[in-house]
Amino acid sequence: MPANPPGLELAYAFSVSIFFKERLRIDSPRGRVFVPAASGEVWGPRLQGKVVPRSGADYAAGGQLDAHYMLEASDGSPIYIHNRGYLRPHDGVARPDVPMTSNSGPWLADMPLYFRLAPTFDAPEGPHDWLTRSVILGTGKRYGNPDHTIFTYYEVL
Amino acid sequence: MADDTHRAAEPLSLEYAFTMTLVFGPPRLMKTPRGGRVFAPVMEGQITGPRLTGRIMPETGADFGTVRRDGVEDLHARFMLQADDGTDIYVQHTGYVREDGYIRLTPFFDVDRASPHAWLNNTILVARGEPSEDGLVLTYFAVK
């Protein structure tokens, strides 16, 4: 192995809140879920704006997040996000048997999770097109009352 | 709405996992309605590091990337690995190859869930690429 592998730097870019009102599980061989985004906000040094209400959902299957939403930057630019990643209990932590339904309250809130994302974006050519040519990594945190997730995104420099 | 205590950025850190060398065969480029379709076969390669040692199974895959109108390549490389203990590992990568030399990828793995490498199934990693004489050297980091 190389004595001194090259390092990699991350720079905090922005955060996204997404609020949820329902969850639907399809009892299929792939274990598909449908979790639409009701609304949300975008803030941070590199992007500000909002989640376009009812513009998409997580269609996770096979234990992998597969969420597609539209964001709108504060200058009006439409931005597409494809949020791929994993949400699981941290190693050694048992996952509680919380049914993923609309009545399950703060689903997986307040427990240690490995909730990590490698999203891809599409954005118009212009001030936001860096999102289409830099790898972005993220971490998610679950909250209840109201039911929402906050995603924190970093640019891989 | 989120209260102010939610507004501090959650930290994220990386941990060096392994290094992969890739040897490419002669590339092909097709001009298609979706851009320039790249086919760059991965001939062979080696993997060394604290989290994985092994090799790329020869001639099991390629980069099937797309060169966009802005000159950036949307990389899409998939191939098979074999760990030193004999475990088969499927990997697919997406990422960017930029004209300024930036090469960054995110891999997604499929591994036998009973194997010692099952952590690859549900861990996000990122790789930085450096060109070599006959291919690429990729340095992988696990997102902690």
PDB file of N, CA, C and O in Angstrom, chain B residues 21-95:
ATOM      1  N   THR B  21      -5.240   0.344  -8.681  1.00  0.00           N
ATOM      2  CA  THR B  21      -4.616   0.741  -9.951  1.00  0.00           C
ATOM      3  C   THR B  21      -5.433   0.117 -11.072  1.00  0.00           C
ATOM      4  O   THR B  21      -5.830  -1.042 -10.990  1.00  0.00           O
ATOM      5  N   LEU B  22      -5.709   0.883 -12.123  1.00  0.00           N
ATOM      6  CA  LEU B  22      -6.457   0.376 -13.272  1.00  0.00           C
ATOM      7  C   LEU B  22      -5.596   0.527 -14.517  1.00  0.00           C
ATOM      8  O   LEU B  22      -5.001   1.588 -14.735  1.00  0.00           O
ATOM      9  N   VAL B  23      -5.572  -0.531 -15.328  1.00  0.00           N
ATOM     10  CA  VAL B  23      -4.911  -0.479 -16.632  1.00  0.00           C
ATOM     11  C   VAL B  23      -6.005  -0.522 -17.695  1.00  0.00           C
ATOM     12  O   VAL B  23      -6.826  -1.447 -17.708  1.00  0.00           O
ATOM     13  N   PHE B  24      -6.028   0.507 -18.547  1.00  0.00           N
ATOM     14  CA  PHE B  24      -7.050   0.579 -19.598  1.00  0.00           C
ATOM     15  C   PHE B  24      -6.512   0.037 -20.917  1.00  0.00           C
ATOM     16  O   PHE B  24      -5.325   0.214 -21.239  1.00  0.00           O
ATOM     17  N   GLY B  25      -7.410  -0.573 -21.685  1.00  0.00           N
ATOM     18  CA  GLY B  25      -7.104  -0.915 -23.071  1.00  0.00           C
ATOM     19  C   GLY B  25      -7.414   0.269 -23.979  1.00  0.00           C
ATOM     20  O   GLY B  25      -7.821   1.329 -23.500  1.00  0.00           O
ATOM     21  N   PRO B  26      -7.260   0.084 -25.300  1.00  0.00           N
ATOM     22  CA  PRO B  26      -7.511   1.203 -26.220  1.00  0.00           C
ATOM     23  C   PRO B  26      -8.959   1.681 -26.115  1.00  0.00           C
ATOM     24  O   PRO B  26      -9.892   0.870 -26.203  1.00  0.00           O
ATOM     25  N   PRO B  27      -9.197   2.984 -25.896  1.00  0.00           N
ATOM     26  CA  PRO B  27     -10.558   3.501 -25.772  1.00  0.00           C
ATOM     27  C   PRO B  27     -11.225   3.683 -27.137  1.00  0.00           C
ATOM     28  O   PRO B  27     -10.554   3.790 -28.161  1.00  0.00           O
ATOM     29  N   ARG B  28     -12.563   3.703 -27.113  1.00  0.00           N
ATOM     30  CA  ARG B  28     -13.346   4.021 -28.308  1.00  0.00           C
ATOM     31  C   ARG B  28     -14.285   5.160 -27.941  1.00  0.00           C
ATOM     32  O   ARG B  28     -14.703   5.280 -26.798  1.00  0.00           O
ATOM     33  N   LEU B  29     -14.597   5.984 -28.948  1.00  0.00           N
ATOM     34  CA  LEU B  29     -15.495   7.122 -28.707  1.00  0.00           C
ATOM     35  C   LEU B  29     -16.543   7.145 -29.811  1.00  0.00           C
ATOM     36  O   LEU B  29     -16.217   7.071 -30.996  1.00  0.00           O
ATOM     37  N   MET B  30     -17.819   7.212 -29.402  1.00  0.00           N
ATOM     38  CA  MET B  30     -18.921   7.286 -30.362  1.00  0.00           C
ATOM     39  C   MET B  30     -19.620   8.620 -30.191  1.00  0.00           C
ATOM     40  O   MET B  30     -19.868   9.033 -29.057  1.00  0.00           O
ATOM     41  N   LYS B  31     -19.992   9.267 -31.308  1.00  0.00           N
ATOM     42  CA  LYS B  31     -20.758  10.515 -31.217  1.00  0.00           C
ATOM     43  C   LYS B  31     -22.237  10.164 -31.288  1.00  0.00           C
ATOM     44  O   LYS B  31     -22.724   9.729 -32.327  1.00  0.00           O
ATOM     45  N   THR B  32     -22.939  10.338 -30.174  1.00  0.00           N
ATOM     46  CA  THR B  32     -24.345   9.919 -30.096  1.00  0.00           C
ATOM     47  C   THR B  32     -25.198  11.121 -29.700  1.00  0.00           C
ATOM     48  O   THR B  32     -24.661  12.164 -29.288  1.00  0.00           O
ATOM     49  N   PRO B  33     -26.537  10.999 -29.789  1.00  0.00           N
ATOM     50  CA  PRO B  33     -27.393  12.126 -29.382  1.00  0.00           C
ATOM     51  C   PRO B  33     -27.208  12.490 -27.908  1.00  0.00           C
ATOM     52  O   PRO B  33     -27.554  13.592 -27.493  1.00  0.00           O
ATOM     53  N   ARG B  34     -26.669  11.580 -27.104  1.00  0.00           N
ATOM     54  CA  ARG B  34     -26.468  11.866 -25.683  1.00  0.00           C
ATOM     55  C   ARG B  34     -25.055  12.348 -25.376  1.00  0.00           C
ATOM     56  O   ARG B  34     -24.684  12.446 -24.221  1.00  0.00           O
ATOM     57  N   GLY B  35     -24.287  12.616 -26.414  1.00  0.00           N
ATOM     58  CA  GLY B  35     -22.930  13.101 -26.200  1.00  0.00           C
ATOM     59  C   GLY B  35     -21.926  12.112 -26.749  1.00  0.00           C
ATOM     60  O   GLY B  35     -22.276  11.232 -27.536  1.00  0.00           O
ATOM     61  N   GLY B  36     -20.694  12.269 -26.349  1.00  0.00           N
ATOM     62  CA  GLY B  36     -19.659  11.357 -26.799  1.00  0.00           C
ATOM     63  C   GLY B  36     -19.609  10.162 -25.880  1.00  0.00           C
ATOM     64  O   GLY B  36     -19.270  10.273 -24.711  1.00  0.00           O
ATOM     65  N   ARG B  37     -20.004   9.000 -26.393  1.00  0.00           N
ATOM     66  CA  ARG B  37     -20.024   7.795 -25.564  1.00  0.00           C
ATOM     67  C   ARG B  37     -18.633   7.182 -25.558  1.00  0.00           C
ATOM     68  O   ARG B  37     -18.093   6.840 -26.605  1.00  0.00           O
ATOM     69  N   VAL B  38     -18.053   7.072 -24.365  1.00  0.00           N
ATOM     70  CA  VAL B  38     -16.718   6.521 -24.184  1.00  0.00           C
ATOM     71  C   VAL B  38     -16.830   5.032 -23.890  1.00  0.00           C
ATOM     72  O   VAL B  38     -17.711   4.620 -23.127  1.00  0.00           O
ATOM     73  N   PHE B  39     -15.965   4.238 -24.488  1.00  0.00           N
ATOM     74  CA  PHE B  39     -15.775   2.853 -24.048  1.00  0.00           C
ATOM     75  C   PHE B  39     -14.289   2.681 -23.789  1.00  0.00           C
ATOM     76  O   PHE B  39     -13.479   2.749 -24.717  1.00  0.00           O
ATOM     77  N   ALA B  40     -13.919   2.534 -22.536  1.00  0.00           N
ATOM     78  CA  ALA B  40     -12.513   2.359 -22.167  1.00  0.00           C
ATOM     79  C   ALA B  40     -12.419   1.075 -21.353  1.00  0.00           C
ATOM     80  O   ALA B  40     -12.761   1.052 -20.160  1.00  0.00           O
ATOM     81  N   PRO B  41     -12.003  -0.036 -21.980  1.00  0.00           N
ATOM     82  CA  PRO B  41     -11.992  -1.316 -21.271  1.00  0.00           C
ATOM     83  C   PRO B  41     -10.957  -1.339 -20.152  1.00  0.00           C
ATOM     84  O   PRO B  41      -9.851  -0.830 -20.311  1.00  0.00           O
ATOM     85  N   VAL B  42     -11.347  -1.912 -19.024  1.00  0.00           N
ATOM     86  CA  VAL B  42     -10.423  -2.080 -17.899  1.00  0.00           C
ATOM     87  C   VAL B  42      -9.785  -3.458 -18.051  1.00  0.00           C
ATOM     88  O   VAL B  42     -10.466  -4.480 -17.984  1.00  0.00           O
ATOM     89  N   MET B  43      -8.493  -3.498 -18.311  1.00  0.00           N
ATOM     90  CA  MET B  43      -7.814  -4.758 -18.629  1.00  0.00           C
ATOM     91  C   MET B  43      -7.440  -5.534 -17.365  1.00  0.00           C
ATOM     92  O   MET B  43      -7.559  -6.745 -17.317  1.00  0.00           O
ATOM     93  N   GLU B  44      -6.960  -4.803 -16.349  1.00  0.00           N
ATOM     94  CA  GLU B  44      -6.525  -5.468 -15.116  1.00  0.00           C
ATOM     95  C   GLU B  44      -6.271  -4.399 -14.067  1.00  0.00           C
ATOM     96  O   GLU B  44      -6.356  -3.206 -14.361  1.00  0.00           O
ATOM     97  N   GLY B  45      -5.925  -4.838 -12.850  1.00  0.00           N
ATOM     98  CA  GLY B  45      -5.613  -3.881 -11.806  1.00  0.00           C
ATOM     99  C   GLY B  45      -5.404  -4.559 -10.469  1.00  0.00           C
ATOM    100  O   GLY B  45      -5.744  -5.735 -10.298  1.00  0.00           O
ATOM    101  N   GLN B  46      -4.846  -3.800  -9.529  1.00  0.00           N
ATOM    102  CA  GLN B  46      -4.531  -4.320  -8.198  1.00  0.00           C
ATOM    103  C   GLN B  46      -5.165  -3.426  -7.134  1.00  0.00           C
ATOM    104  O   GLN B  46      -5.334  -2.226  -7.355  1.00  0.00           O
ATOM    105  N   ILE B  47      -5.485  -4.025  -5.993  1.00  0.00           N
ATOM    106  CA  ILE B  47      -6.083  -3.274  -4.877  1.00  0.00           C
ATOM    107  C   ILE B  47      -5.250  -3.546  -3.623  1.00  0.00           C
ATOM    108  O   ILE B  47      -5.037  -4.712  -3.257  1.00  0.00           O
ATOM    109  N   THR B  48      -4.800  -2.472  -2.981  1.00  0.00           N
ATOM    110  CA  THR B  48      -4.050  -2.614  -1.725  1.00  0.00           C
ATOM    111  C   THR B  48      -4.537  -1.554  -0.754  1.00  0.00           C
ATOM    112  O   THR B  48      -4.942  -0.470  -1.169  1.00  0.00           O
ATOM    113  N   GLY B  49      -4.488  -1.883   0.528  1.00  0.00           N
ATOM    114  CA  GLY B  49      -4.879  -0.893   1.527  1.00  0.00           C
ATOM    115  C   GLY B  49      -5.419  -1.556   2.772  1.00  0.00           C
ATOM    116  O   GLY B  49      -5.598  -2.773   2.825  1.00  0.00           O
ATOM    117  N   PRO B  50      -5.710  -0.738   3.801  1.00  0.00           N
ATOM    118  CA  PRO B  50      -6.118  -1.298   5.093  1.00  0.00           C
ATOM    119  C   PRO B  50      -7.487  -1.978   5.078  1.00  0.00           C
ATOM    120  O   PRO B  50      -7.737  -2.866   5.898  1.00  0.00           O
ATOM    121  N   ARG B  51      -8.382  -1.602   4.155  1.00  0.00           N
ATOM    122  CA  ARG B  51      -9.746  -2.149   4.193  1.00  0.00           C
ATOM    123  C   ARG B  51     -10.010  -3.195   3.116  1.00  0.00           C
ATOM    124  O   ARG B  51     -11.033  -3.880   3.165  1.00  0.00           O
ATOM    125  N   LEU B  52      -9.135  -3.301   2.100  1.00  0.00           N
ATOM    126  CA  LEU B  52      -9.364  -4.274   1.018  1.00  0.00           C
ATOM    127  C   LEU B  52      -8.061  -4.511   0.274  1.00  0.00           C
ATOM    128  O   LEU B  52      -7.351  -3.560  -0.063  1.00  0.00           O
ATOM    129  N   THR B  53      -7.766  -5.802   0.030  1.00  0.00           N
ATOM    130  CA  THR B  53      -6.674  -6.146  -0.876  1.00  0.00           C
ATOM    131  C   THR B  53      -7.200  -7.171  -1.863  1.00  0.00           C
ATOM    132  O   THR B  53      -8.033  -8.017  -1.520  1.00  0.00           O
ATOM    133  N   GLY B  54      -6.737  -7.083  -3.089  1.00  0.00           N
ATOM    134  CA  GLY B  54      -7.198  -8.002  -4.114  1.00  0.00           C
ATOM    135  C   GLY B  54      -6.809  -7.496  -5.484  1.00  0.00           C
ATOM    136  O   GLY B  54      -5.787  -6.827  -5.637  1.00  0.00           O
ATOM    137  N   ARG B  55      -7.680  -7.806  -6.455  1.00  0.00           N
ATOM    138  CA  ARG B  55      -7.356  -7.424  -7.827  1.00  0.00           C
ATOM    139  C   ARG B  55      -8.635  -7.174  -8.596  1.00  0.00           C
ATOM    140  O   ARG B  55      -9.735  -7.562  -8.164  1.00  0.00           O
ATOM    141  N   ILE B  56      -8.489  -6.495  -9.725  1.00  0.00           N
ATOM    142  CA  ILE B  56      -9.587  -6.391 -10.674  1.00  0.00           C
ATOM    143  C   ILE B  56      -9.574  -7.666 -11.508  1.00  0.00           C
ATOM    144  O   ILE B  56      -8.515  -8.083 -11.993  1.00  0.00           O
ATOM    145  N   MET B  57     -10.738  -8.312 -11.651  1.00  0.00           N
ATOM    146  CA  MET B  57     -10.794  -9.477 -12.547  1.00  0.00           C
ATOM    147  C   MET B  57     -10.573  -8.970 -13.971  1.00  0.00           C
ATOM    148  O   MET B  57     -11.289  -8.065 -14.436  1.00  0.00           O
ATOM    149  N   PRO B  58      -9.578  -9.536 -14.672  1.00  0.00           N
ATOM    150  CA  PRO B  58      -9.220  -8.987 -15.983  1.00  0.00           C
ATOM    151  C   PRO B  58     -10.390  -8.999 -16.963  1.00  0.00           C
ATOM    152  O   PRO B  58     -11.150  -9.963 -17.021  1.00  0.00           O
ATOM    153  N   GLU B  59     -10.524  -7.898 -17.687  1.00  0.00           N
ATOM    154  CA  GLU B  59     -11.476  -7.768 -18.801  1.00  0.00           C
ATOM    155  C   GLU B  59     -12.913  -8.085 -18.387  1.00  0.00           C
ATOM    156  O   GLU B  59     -13.641  -8.766 -19.100  1.00  0.00           O
ATOM    157  N   THR B  60     -13.323  -7.598 -17.217  1.00  0.00           N
ATOM    158  CA  THR B  60     -14.711  -7.791 -16.775  1.00  0.00           C
ATOM    159  C   THR B  60     -15.538  -6.520 -16.906  1.00  0.00           C
ATOM    160  O   THR B  60     -16.713  -6.523 -16.528  1.00  0.00           O
ATOM    161  N   GLY B  61     -14.960  -5.441 -17.388  1.00  0.00           N
ATOM    162  CA  GLY B  61     -15.766  -4.235 -17.481  1.00  0.00           C
ATOM    163  C   GLY B  61     -15.007  -3.083 -18.084  1.00  0.00           C
ATOM    164  O   GLY B  61     -13.932  -3.255 -18.656  1.00  0.00           O
ATOM    165  N   ALA B  62     -15.579  -1.913 -17.946  1.00  0.00           N
ATOM    166  CA  ALA B  62     -15.053  -0.746 -18.646  1.00  0.00           C
ATOM    167  C   ALA B  62     -15.632   0.521 -18.045  1.00  0.00           C
ATOM    168  O   ALA B  62     -16.552   0.479 -17.221  1.00  0.00           O
ATOM    169  N   ASP B  63     -15.078   1.649 -18.496  1.00  0.00           N
ATOM    170  CA  ASP B  63     -15.751   2.930 -18.306  1.00  0.00           C
ATOM    171  C   ASP B  63     -16.627   3.158 -19.530  1.00  0.00           C
ATOM    172  O   ASP B  63     -16.128   3.171 -20.665  1.00  0.00           O
ATOM    173  N   PHE B  64     -17.941   3.323 -19.274  1.00  0.00           N
ATOM    174  CA  PHE B  64     -18.894   3.637 -20.342  1.00  0.00           C
ATOM    175  C   PHE B  64     -19.368   5.083 -20.149  1.00  0.00           C
ATOM    176  O   PHE B  64     -20.560   5.343 -20.007  1.00  0.00           O
ATOM    177  N   GLY B  65     -18.449   6.011 -20.071  1.00  0.00           N
ATOM    178  CA  GLY B  65     -18.789   7.394 -19.751  1.00  0.00           C
ATOM    179  C   GLY B  65     -19.382   8.147 -20.919  1.00  0.00           C
ATOM    180  O   GLY B  65     -19.447   7.660 -22.050  1.00  0.00           O
ATOM    181  N   THR B  66     -19.842   9.374 -20.615  1.00  0.00           N
ATOM    182  CA  THR B  66     -20.403  10.270 -21.625  1.00  0.00           C
ATOM    183  C   THR B  66     -19.685  11.607 -21.548  1.00  0.00           C
ATOM    184  O   THR B  66     -19.608  12.195 -20.468  1.00  0.00           O
ATOM    185  N   VAL B  67     -19.152  12.079 -22.689  1.00  0.00           N
ATOM    186  CA  VAL B  67     -18.532  13.402 -22.713  1.00  0.00           C
ATOM    187  C   VAL B  67     -19.609  14.426 -23.070  1.00  0.00           C
ATOM    188  O   VAL B  67     -20.252  14.336 -24.112  1.00  0.00           O
ATOM    189  N   ARG B  68     -19.838  15.382 -22.158  1.00  0.00           N
ATOM    190  CA  ARG B  68     -20.901  16.368 -22.319  1.00  0.00           C
ATOM    191  C   ARG B  68     -20.457  17.524 -23.203  1.00  0.00           C
ATOM    192  O   ARG B  68     -19.276  17.664 -23.510  1.00  0.00           O
ATOM    193  N   ARG B  69     -21.392  18.416 -23.524  1.00  0.00           N
ATOM    194  CA  ARG B  69     -21.052  19.535 -24.401  1.00  0.00           C
ATOM    195  C   ARG B  69     -20.114  20.533 -23.736  1.00  0.00           C
ATOM    196  O   ARG B  69     -19.467  21.318 -24.414  1.00  0.00           O
ATOM    197  N   ASP B  70     -20.022  20.497 -22.384  1.00  0.00           N
ATOM    198  CA  ASP B  70     -19.087  21.398 -21.707  1.00  0.00           C
ATOM    199  C   ASP B  70     -17.714  20.745 -21.522  1.00  0.00           C
ATOM    200  O   ASP B  70     -16.845  21.311 -20.839  1.00  0.00           O
ATOM    201  N   GLY B  71     -17.505  19.557 -22.110  1.00  0.00           N
ATOM    202  CA  GLY B  71     -16.190  18.921 -22.058  1.00  0.00           C
ATOM    203  C   GLY B  71     -15.968  18.026 -20.856  1.00  0.00           C
ATOM    204  O   GLY B  71     -14.983  17.293 -20.802  1.00  0.00           O
ATOM    205  N   VAL B  72     -16.898  18.075 -19.875  1.00  0.00           N
ATOM    206  CA  VAL B  72     -16.773  17.211 -18.699  1.00  0.00           C
ATOM    207  C   VAL B  72     -17.254  15.817 -19.071  1.00  0.00           C
ATOM    208  O   VAL B  72     -18.261  15.668 -19.785  1.00  0.00           O
ATOM    209  N   GLU B  73     -16.537  14.791 -18.596  1.00  0.00           N
ATOM    210  CA  GLU B  73     -17.029  13.430 -18.788  1.00  0.00           C
ATOM    211  C   GLU B  73     -17.820  12.984 -17.567  1.00  0.00           C
ATOM    212  O   GLU B  73     -17.311  13.025 -16.443  1.00  0.00           O
ATOM    213  N   ASP B  74     -19.079  12.567 -17.804  1.00  0.00           N
ATOM    214  CA  ASP B  74     -19.844  11.843 -16.785  1.00  0.00           C
ATOM    215  C   ASP B  74     -19.360  10.400 -16.839  1.00  0.00           C
ATOM    216  O   ASP B  74     -19.713   9.659 -17.760  1.00  0.00           O
ATOM    217  N   LEU B  75     -18.534  10.033 -15.864  1.00  0.00           N
ATOM    218  CA  LEU B  75     -17.930   8.705 -15.871  1.00  0.00           C
ATOM    219  C   LEU B  75     -18.930   7.671 -15.370  1.00  0.00           C
ATOM    220  O   LEU B  75     -19.730   7.940 -14.474  1.00  0.00           O
ATOM    221  N   HIS B  76     -18.902   6.493 -15.973  1.00  0.00           N
ATOM    222  CA  HIS B  76     -19.766   5.392 -15.530  1.00  0.00           C
ATOM    223  C   HIS B  76     -18.993   4.100 -15.746  1.00  0.00           C
ATOM    224  O   HIS B  76     -19.076   3.486 -16.818  1.00  0.00           O
ATOM    225  N   ALA B  77     -18.222   3.704 -14.744  1.00  0.00           N
ATOM    226  CA  ALA B  77     -17.320   2.558 -14.860  1.00  0.00           C
ATOM    227  C   ALA B  77     -17.827   1.412 -14.005  1.00  0.00           C
ATOM    228  O   ALA B  77     -18.142   1.594 -12.826  1.00  0.00           O
ATOM    229  N   ARG B  78     -17.925   0.237 -14.602  1.00  0.00           N
ATOM    230  CA  ARG B  78     -18.353  -0.945 -13.841  1.00  0.00           C
ATOM    231  C   ARG B  78     -17.492  -2.141 -14.218  1.00  0.00           C
ATOM    232  O   ARG B  78     -17.152  -2.329 -15.391  1.00  0.00           O
ATOM    233  N   PHE B  79     -17.139  -2.925 -13.200  1.00  0.00           N
ATOM    234  CA  PHE B  79     -16.322  -4.113 -13.428  1.00  0.00           C
ATOM    235  C   PHE B  79     -16.342  -4.966 -12.168  1.00  0.00           C
ATOM    236  O   PHE B  79     -17.001  -4.616 -11.183  1.00  0.00           O
ATOM    237  N   MET B  80     -15.648  -6.111 -12.232  1.00  0.00           N
ATOM    238  CA  MET B  80     -15.621  -7.060 -11.109  1.00  0.00           C
ATOM    239  C   MET B  80     -14.265  -7.015 -10.417  1.00  0.00           C
ATOM    240  O   MET B  80     -13.223  -6.874 -11.068  1.00  0.00           O
ATOM    241  N   LEU B  81     -14.329  -7.162  -9.099  1.00  0.00           N
ATOM    242  CA  LEU B  81     -13.121  -7.289  -8.288  1.00  0.00           C
ATOM    243  C   LEU B  81     -13.099  -8.683  -7.676  1.00  0.00           C
ATOM    244  O   LEU B  81     -14.131  -9.342  -7.555  1.00  0.00           O
ATOM    245  N   GLN B  82     -11.918  -9.102  -7.247  1.00  0.00           N
ATOM    246  CA  GLN B  82     -11.825 -10.304  -6.428  1.00  0.00           C
ATOM    247  C   GLN B  82     -10.892 -10.005  -5.262  1.00  0.00           C
ATOM    248  O   GLN B  82      -9.731  -9.627  -5.460  1.00  0.00           O
ATOM    249  N   ALA B  83     -11.433 -10.135  -4.037  1.00  0.00           N
ATOM    250  CA  ALA B  83     -10.611  -9.906  -2.838  1.00  0.00           C
ATOM    251  C   ALA B  83      -9.623 -11.055  -2.679  1.00  0.00           C
ATOM    252  O   ALA B  83      -9.816 -12.144  -3.241  1.00  0.00           O
ATOM    253  N   ASP B  84      -8.584 -10.825  -1.898  1.00  0.00           N
ATOM    254  CA  ASP B  84      -7.559 -11.852  -1.670  1.00  0.00           C
ATOM    255  C   ASP B  84      -8.140 -13.134  -1.078  1.00  0.00           C
ATOM    256  O   ASP B  84      -7.584 -14.211  -1.260  1.00  0.00           O
ATOM    257  N   ASP B  85      -9.264 -13.038  -0.342  1.00  0.00           N
ATOM    258  CA  ASP B  85      -9.887 -14.242   0.226  1.00  0.00           C
ATOM    259  C   ASP B  85     -10.813 -14.942  -0.767  1.00  0.00           C
ATOM    260  O   ASP B  85     -11.518 -15.876  -0.403  1.00  0.00           O
ATOM    261  N   GLY B  86     -10.855 -14.467  -2.014  1.00  0.00           N
ATOM    262  CA  GLY B  86     -11.643 -15.114  -3.056  1.00  0.00           C
ATOM    263  C   GLY B  86     -13.031 -14.527  -3.255  1.00  0.00           C
ATOM    264  O   GLY B  86     -13.748 -14.940  -4.175  1.00  0.00           O
ATOM    265  N   THR B  87     -13.444 -13.573  -2.419  1.00  0.00           N
ATOM    266  CA  THR B  87     -14.788 -12.986  -2.537  1.00  0.00           C
ATOM    267  C   THR B  87     -14.925 -12.183  -3.834  1.00  0.00           C
ATOM    268  O   THR B  87     -14.075 -11.354  -4.140  1.00  0.00           O
ATOM    269  N   ASP B  88     -16.007 -12.445  -4.571  1.00  0.00           N
ATOM    270  CA  ASP B  88     -16.330 -11.663  -5.764  1.00  0.00           C
ATOM    271  C   ASP B  88     -17.000 -10.357  -5.342  1.00  0.00           C
ATOM    272  O   ASP B  88     -17.864 -10.356  -4.455  1.00  0.00           O
ATOM    273  N   ILE B  89     -16.648  -9.273  -5.991  1.00  0.00           N
ATOM    274  CA  ILE B  89     -17.202  -7.952  -5.669  1.00  0.00           C
ATOM    275  C   ILE B  89     -17.535  -7.239  -6.970  1.00  0.00           C
ATOM    276  O   ILE B  89     -16.677  -7.108  -7.849  1.00  0.00           O
ATOM    277  N   TYR B  90     -18.797  -6.799  -7.096  1.00  0.00           N
ATOM    278  CA  TYR B  90     -19.212  -5.988  -8.251  1.00  0.00           C
ATOM    279  C   TYR B  90     -19.146  -4.526  -7.847  1.00  0.00           C
ATOM    280  O   TYR B  90     -19.584  -4.165  -6.755  1.00  0.00           O
ATOM    281  N   VAL B  91     -18.598  -3.691  -8.709  1.00  0.00           N
ATOM    282  CA  VAL B  91     -18.551  -2.258  -8.397  1.00  0.00           C
ATOM    283  C   VAL B  91     -18.978  -1.457  -9.617  1.00  0.00           C
ATOM    284  O   VAL B  91     -18.639  -1.791 -10.752  1.00  0.00           O
ATOM    285  N   GLN B  92     -19.794  -0.437  -9.353  1.00  0.00           N
ATOM    286  CA  GLN B  92     -20.111   0.542 -10.392  1.00  0.00           C
ATOM    287  C   GLN B  92     -19.804   1.922  -9.836  1.00  0.00           C
ATOM    288  O   GLN B  92     -20.065   2.206  -8.669  1.00  0.00           O
ATOM    289  N   HIS B  93     -19.220   2.763 -10.672  1.00  0.00           N
ATOM    290  CA  HIS B  93     -18.826   4.107 -10.264  1.00  0.00           C
ATOM    291  C   HIS B  93     -19.548   5.137 -11.123  1.00  0.00           C
ATOM    292  O   HIS B  93     -19.709   4.932 -12.329  1.00  0.00           O
ATOM    293  N   THR B  94     -19.897   6.261 -10.503  1.00  0.00           N
ATOM    294  CA  THR B  94     -20.219   7.452 -11.283  1.00  0.00           C
ATOM    295  C   THR B  94     -19.305   8.564 -10.794  1.00  0.00           C
ATOM    296  O   THR B  94     -18.748   8.490  -9.691  1.00  0.00           O
ATOM    297  N   GLY B  95     -19.140   9.589 -11.607  1.00  0.00           N
ATOM    298  CA  GLY B  95     -18.277  10.689 -11.191  1.00  0.00           C
ATOM    299  C   GLY B  95     -17.925  11.566 -12.377  1.00  0.00           C
ATOM    300  O   GLY B  95     -18.589  11.506 -13.420  1.00  0.00           O
TER     301      GLY B  95
END
